[in-house]
Short mmCIF file of C-alpha atoms in Angstrom, two decimals:
data_model
loop_
_atom_site.label_atom_id
_atom_site.label_comp_id
_atom_site.label_asym_id
_atom_site.label_seq_id
_atom_site.Cartn_x
_atom_site.Cartn_y
_atom_site.Cartn_z
CA UNK A 1 -45.96 85.94 -12.86
CA UNK A 2 -46.95 87.28 -16.24
CA UNK A 3 -47.47 85.01 -18.96
CA UNK A 4 -47.07 80.95 -18.97
CA UNK A 5 -49.19 78.19 -19.91
CA UNK A 6 -51.18 75.52 -18.49
CA UNK A 7 -50.03 72.48 -20.30
CA UNK A 8 -47.41 71.34 -22.92
CA UNK A 9 -50.16 71.33 -25.65
CA UNK A 10 -50.75 75.08 -25.04
CA UNK A 11 -46.94 75.95 -25.74
CA UNK A 12 -46.11 76.73 -29.37
CA UNK A 13 -42.40 77.13 -29.67
CA UNK A 14 -41.00 78.37 -32.86
CA UNK A 15 -37.21 78.17 -32.79
CA UNK A 16 -34.49 79.95 -34.81
CA UNK A 17 -35.27 83.58 -34.49
CA UNK A 18 -39.03 83.23 -34.10
CA UNK A 19 -41.01 84.05 -31.03
CA UNK A 20 -42.48 81.65 -28.44
CA UNK A 21 -46.20 82.25 -27.85
CA UNK A 22 -47.31 81.00 -24.32
CA UNK A 23 -50.91 80.96 -23.82
CA UNK A 24 -52.38 81.68 -20.34
CA UNK A 25 -50.59 82.35 -17.08
CA UNK A 26 -47.10 83.99 -17.84
CA UNK A 27 -47.28 84.42 -21.57
CA UNK A 28 -49.13 86.51 -23.97
CA UNK A 29 -52.48 85.37 -25.15
CA UNK A 30 -53.25 85.66 -29.00
CA UNK A 31 -56.54 87.79 -29.43
CA UNK A 32 -59.58 85.44 -29.56
CA UNK A 33 -63.35 85.94 -29.51
CA UNK A 34 -63.24 83.00 -27.18
CA UNK A 35 -61.40 84.46 -24.27
CA UNK A 36 -62.27 87.87 -22.54
CA UNK A 37 -59.68 90.33 -22.38
CA UNK A 38 -58.14 90.58 -18.85
CA UNK A 39 -55.97 93.46 -17.46
CA UNK A 40 -54.55 94.90 -14.18
CA UNK A 41 -57.31 97.36 -13.55
CA UNK A 42 -61.02 98.03 -13.57
CA UNK A 43 -63.59 95.45 -14.36
CA UNK A 44 -61.26 93.21 -16.01
CA UNK A 45 -58.54 93.43 -13.36
CA UNK A 46 -57.41 90.85 -10.70
CA UNK A 47 -60.38 91.09 -8.46
CA UNK A 48 -62.60 89.88 -11.45
CA UNK A 49 -60.38 87.42 -13.21
CA UNK A 50 -62.25 84.43 -11.90
CA UNK A 51 -65.54 85.69 -13.36
CA UNK A 52 -64.32 86.64 -16.89
CA UNK A 53 -64.06 83.06 -18.17
CA UNK A 54 -64.90 79.61 -17.01
CA UNK A 55 -61.48 78.47 -17.19
CA UNK A 56 -60.17 81.36 -15.33
CA UNK A 57 -62.17 80.20 -12.23
CA UNK A 58 -59.17 79.11 -10.19
CA UNK A 59 -58.14 82.87 -9.81
CA UNK A 60 -61.11 83.15 -7.45
CA UNK A 61 -61.37 79.60 -5.86
CA UNK A 62 -57.86 78.37 -5.87
CA UNK A 63 -56.22 77.49 -2.83
CA UNK A 64 -52.56 77.57 -3.99
CA UNK A 65 -52.56 80.87 -5.71
CA UNK A 66 -49.42 83.05 -6.45
CA UNK A 67 -47.90 85.52 -5.74
CA UNK A 68 -47.67 85.45 -1.80
CA UNK A 69 -46.28 87.45 1.02
CA UNK A 70 -43.00 85.82 2.41
CA UNK A 71 -43.32 86.45 6.19
CA UNK A 72 -41.86 83.59 8.14
CA UNK A 73 -40.56 80.65 6.00
CA UNK A 74 -39.19 77.52 7.70
CA UNK A 75 -35.53 77.57 7.24
CA UNK A 76 -33.79 74.39 6.14
CA UNK A 77 -30.98 72.96 4.23
CA UNK A 78 -32.80 71.95 1.16
CA UNK A 79 -31.24 70.44 -2.09
CA UNK A 80 -29.79 73.20 -4.24
CA UNK A 81 -31.45 73.96 -7.67
CA UNK A 82 -29.04 73.10 -10.45
CA UNK A 83 -28.78 75.77 -12.98
CA UNK A 84 -27.44 74.76 -16.29
CA UNK A 85 -27.85 78.17 -18.17
CA UNK A 86 -26.03 78.97 -21.48
CA UNK A 87 -25.35 81.86 -23.73
CA UNK A 88 -28.65 82.04 -25.77
CA UNK A 89 -30.10 83.88 -28.65
CA UNK A 90 -33.31 85.71 -27.72
CA UNK A 91 -36.58 87.53 -29.10
CA UNK A 92 -37.99 90.39 -26.95
CA UNK A 93 -41.65 91.02 -27.32
CA UNK A 94 -44.05 93.63 -25.72
CA UNK A 95 -47.08 91.44 -25.23
CA UNK A 96 -49.25 94.09 -23.89
CA UNK A 97 -48.90 92.61 -20.33
CA UNK A 98 -45.12 92.72 -19.83
CA UNK A 99 -42.01 92.65 -21.67
CA UNK A 100 -41.20 89.09 -22.49
CA UNK A 101 -37.80 87.54 -23.53
CA UNK A 102 -38.10 84.26 -25.38
CA UNK A 103 -34.95 82.08 -25.39
CA UNK A 104 -33.59 79.50 -27.73
CA UNK A 105 -33.30 76.06 -26.30
CA UNK A 106 -30.42 74.70 -24.19
CA UNK A 107 -31.14 76.22 -20.63
CA UNK A 108 -32.62 74.15 -17.93
CA UNK A 109 -32.84 73.80 -14.06
CA UNK A 110 -33.07 70.70 -11.85
CA UNK A 111 -35.41 71.14 -8.89
CA UNK A 112 -35.76 68.17 -6.45
CA UNK A 113 -34.77 65.59 -9.24
CA UNK A 114 -36.83 66.92 -12.13
CA UNK A 115 -35.41 68.87 -15.04
CA UNK A 116 -37.41 72.00 -16.31
CA UNK A 117 -36.38 73.75 -19.43
CA UNK A 118 -36.22 77.62 -19.69
CA UNK A 119 -38.75 78.84 -21.97
CA UNK A 120 -38.96 82.67 -21.42
CA UNK A 121 -38.38 85.40 -18.76
CA UNK A 122 -40.45 88.57 -18.34
CA UNK A 123 -40.97 91.46 -15.73
CA UNK A 124 -43.39 92.76 -13.24
CA UNK A 125 -43.24 96.32 -11.69
CA UNK A 126 -43.55 96.62 -8.79
CA UNK A 127 -42.76 93.24 -7.53
CA UNK A 128 -45.58 90.55 -7.23
CA UNK A 129 -44.10 88.62 -4.27
CA UNK A 130 -43.62 90.70 -1.14
CA UNK A 131 -41.26 90.26 1.72
CA UNK A 132 -43.18 91.11 5.12
CA UNK A 133 -45.49 93.15 3.19
CA UNK A 134 -43.01 95.02 1.23
CA UNK A 135 -42.78 95.17 -2.65
CA UNK A 136 -39.56 95.36 -4.39
CA UNK A 137 -39.16 97.98 -7.32
CA UNK A 138 -39.61 95.10 -9.79
CA UNK A 139 -39.51 91.21 -10.29
CA UNK A 140 -38.15 88.96 -13.06
CA UNK A 141 -39.71 85.51 -13.63
CA UNK A 142 -37.89 82.99 -15.40
CA UNK A 143 -40.44 80.36 -16.74
CA UNK A 144 -39.47 76.61 -17.06
CA UNK A 145 -41.32 73.57 -18.39
CA UNK A 146 -40.67 69.87 -17.63
CA UNK A 147 -41.25 67.14 -20.37
CA UNK A 148 -44.38 66.16 -18.72
CA UNK A 149 -45.69 69.85 -18.91
CA UNK A 150 -45.15 70.70 -15.27
CA UNK A 151 -44.07 74.20 -14.67
CA UNK A 152 -41.41 75.78 -12.41
CA UNK A 153 -40.73 79.34 -12.21
CA UNK A 154 -37.72 81.06 -10.54
CA UNK A 155 -38.44 84.61 -9.21
CA UNK A 156 -35.87 87.43 -8.87
CA UNK A 157 -36.68 90.47 -6.82
CA UNK A 158 -35.07 93.63 -8.24
CA UNK A 159 -34.21 96.80 -6.15
CA UNK A 160 -32.98 100.27 -7.24
CA UNK A 161 -29.09 100.28 -7.11
CA UNK A 162 -26.31 99.66 -9.33
CA UNK A 163 -26.81 99.16 -13.07
CA UNK A 164 -27.37 95.46 -14.13
CA UNK A 165 -24.77 94.97 -16.62
CA UNK A 166 -26.03 91.82 -18.22
CA UNK A 167 -29.49 93.32 -18.67
CA UNK A 168 -28.17 96.57 -20.03
CA UNK A 169 -27.91 95.20 -23.68
CA UNK A 170 -31.54 94.10 -23.65
CA UNK A 171 -32.64 97.40 -21.91
CA UNK A 172 -31.46 99.36 -24.95
CA UNK A 173 -33.83 97.41 -27.02
CA UNK A 174 -37.06 96.89 -25.12
CA UNK A 175 -39.92 97.72 -27.28
CA UNK A 176 -42.54 100.10 -26.24
CA UNK A 177 -45.08 99.52 -28.61
CA UNK A 178 -47.54 96.58 -27.81
CA UNK A 179 -46.94 93.54 -30.21
CA UNK A 180 -43.47 94.71 -31.27
CA UNK A 181 -40.70 92.26 -31.37
CA UNK A 182 -37.02 92.73 -31.63
CA UNK A 183 -34.38 89.71 -32.27
CA UNK A 184 -30.78 91.07 -31.12
CA UNK A 185 -27.88 89.77 -33.06
CA UNK A 186 -25.96 89.23 -29.90
CA UNK A 187 -26.17 86.28 -27.28
CA UNK A 188 -27.43 86.83 -23.74
CA UNK A 189 -25.61 85.05 -20.76
CA UNK A 190 -28.75 83.93 -18.78
CA UNK A 191 -26.72 82.64 -15.99
CA UNK A 192 -25.55 86.39 -15.34
CA UNK A 193 -29.05 87.22 -14.88
CA UNK A 194 -29.15 85.79 -11.36
CA UNK A 195 -27.89 86.86 -8.04
CA UNK A 196 -24.59 85.36 -6.76
CA UNK A 197 -26.32 83.80 -3.69
CA UNK A 198 -28.43 81.00 -5.33
CA UNK A 199 -30.43 80.31 -2.17
CA UNK A 200 -34.12 80.12 -2.72
CA UNK A 201 -37.37 80.40 -1.00
CA UNK A 202 -39.77 77.53 -2.40
CA UNK A 203 -43.35 76.89 -2.36
CA UNK A 204 -46.19 75.38 -4.42
CA UNK A 205 -48.22 77.96 -6.27
CA UNK A 206 -49.95 78.95 -9.50
CA UNK A 207 -49.64 81.14 -12.55
CA UNK A 208 -50.04 84.69 -11.43
CA UNK A 209 -52.33 85.70 -14.38
CA UNK A 210 -55.44 83.93 -15.83
CA UNK A 211 -56.05 81.14 -15.83
CA UNK A 212 -54.33 80.99 -12.59
CA UNK A 213 -53.39 77.31 -13.23
CA UNK A 214 -51.92 75.50 -9.92
CA UNK A 215 -49.24 73.05 -9.54
CA UNK A 216 -46.35 75.55 -10.21
CA UNK A 217 -43.26 74.96 -8.58
CA UNK A 218 -41.89 78.42 -7.33
CA UNK A 219 -38.44 79.27 -6.32
CA UNK A 220 -38.04 82.92 -5.25
CA UNK A 221 -34.29 83.99 -4.97
CA UNK A 222 -33.35 85.15 -1.41
CA UNK A 223 -30.94 87.79 -2.75
CA UNK A 224 -32.31 90.48 -5.00
CA UNK A 225 -30.48 91.92 -7.95
CA UNK A 226 -30.18 95.74 -8.76
CA UNK A 227 -31.35 97.96 -11.65
CA UNK A 228 -30.14 101.45 -11.81
CA UNK A 229 -32.78 104.32 -11.53
CA UNK A 230 -32.65 104.85 -15.24
CA UNK A 231 -33.22 100.92 -16.02
CA UNK A 232 -36.15 101.04 -13.65
CA UNK A 233 -37.47 104.10 -15.61
CA UNK A 234 -37.34 102.26 -18.70
CA UNK A 235 -39.26 99.20 -17.34
CA UNK A 236 -41.89 101.01 -15.65
CA UNK A 237 -42.41 103.20 -18.73
CA UNK A 238 -43.35 100.01 -20.56
CA UNK A 239 -45.14 97.79 -18.04
CA UNK A 240 -46.04 99.74 -14.62
CA UNK A 241 -48.45 98.30 -12.14
CA UNK A 242 -48.56 94.86 -13.68
CA UNK A 243 -48.60 92.92 -10.68
CA UNK A 244 -51.20 90.72 -9.06
CA UNK A 245 -52.04 91.46 -5.53
CA UNK A 246 -50.64 88.84 -3.04
CA UNK A 247 -52.89 85.75 -2.31
CA UNK A 248 -53.80 83.98 0.89
CA UNK A 249 -51.26 81.24 1.78
CA UNK A 250 -53.72 78.89 3.41
CA UNK A 251 -52.07 75.73 4.54
CA UNK A 252 -49.06 75.69 2.29
CA UNK A 253 -45.47 75.33 3.69
CA UNK A 254 -42.88 77.90 2.44
CA UNK A 255 -39.42 76.89 3.01
CA UNK A 256 -36.05 79.04 2.59
CA UNK A 257 -32.80 77.41 2.07
CA UNK A 258 -30.36 77.98 4.92
CA UNK A 259 -27.16 77.21 3.24
CA UNK A 260 -25.45 79.45 0.38
CA UNK A 261 -23.10 77.35 -1.90
#
C-alpha cells in the first residue's frame, strides 16, 4: 500500500483545499535528515527497508506484513462492509512514490462494527497483492483511519479493459512532476470508484511501505475494476513498479465473503 501512517498523531490533516500529509506507510514522507530515503529499487529498495532506519524494522521482522498472495481463502458469509461515501473535493499530489488523492471529510466505512474515515487513495502499478501468483495491472488503495488511530485499507485490483469513467476526470490532471499538487474545482464520486460487487477478501496486515506498521485491517475487493490502455499508460508513466513484493502469510487467516449483496 503506498503511503499511510502509523498513528493518529502522525496524521496532519489540512482541510479546505489543502493537502493531507501522511507520514510513513501509505503516504508521502516529508524530507528529513532523521529518516533515510527509501525506494523500490537498489540498496534502498524493499529487500533493505528493514535496515534503513530503526523504526522500519518490521519490514524485515514482522509476521503480519502486506501485501500477500491470495491463494485459497476460506469462503464464509461475513458481515458486509458498510460504505458511506459522498461527493468530495480532492487534492491530487505526486509524492514521489505514487499519485495520491487526498479527500475532504465525510467519507467512511464500517468494518466489523468499527468506523474508519477515508483519508486518501493512491495507486500501485503493477498490483501489490497477487491472486494465485498473478499481478493485476494496477491496484488502488483507499486508506481509512478510526478515531483511535487504527487503520483499514480497501484494495481494488485494476485490469486493462474499458475506460473507468469515474476516474477519467482525475486522469486528465495527474501531476507528473514530483511534489506537484492540483486541486480540481469539481467533486469526485468516491462510491463510483468501487466495483459493483462489494464482496471482499479480508485479513490482518500492515502498511506496504516503511515503517511496515502492523495491525492494518485489509479488505481486498473480489471484483476488479478496469482502466483503458490509455489510462494505464498515463498511470505507469508516473508510478511504474512501485509495488512491494508479496510477503509470507505465516499463520494468518484469509477470508473471502461468499455472498454478494
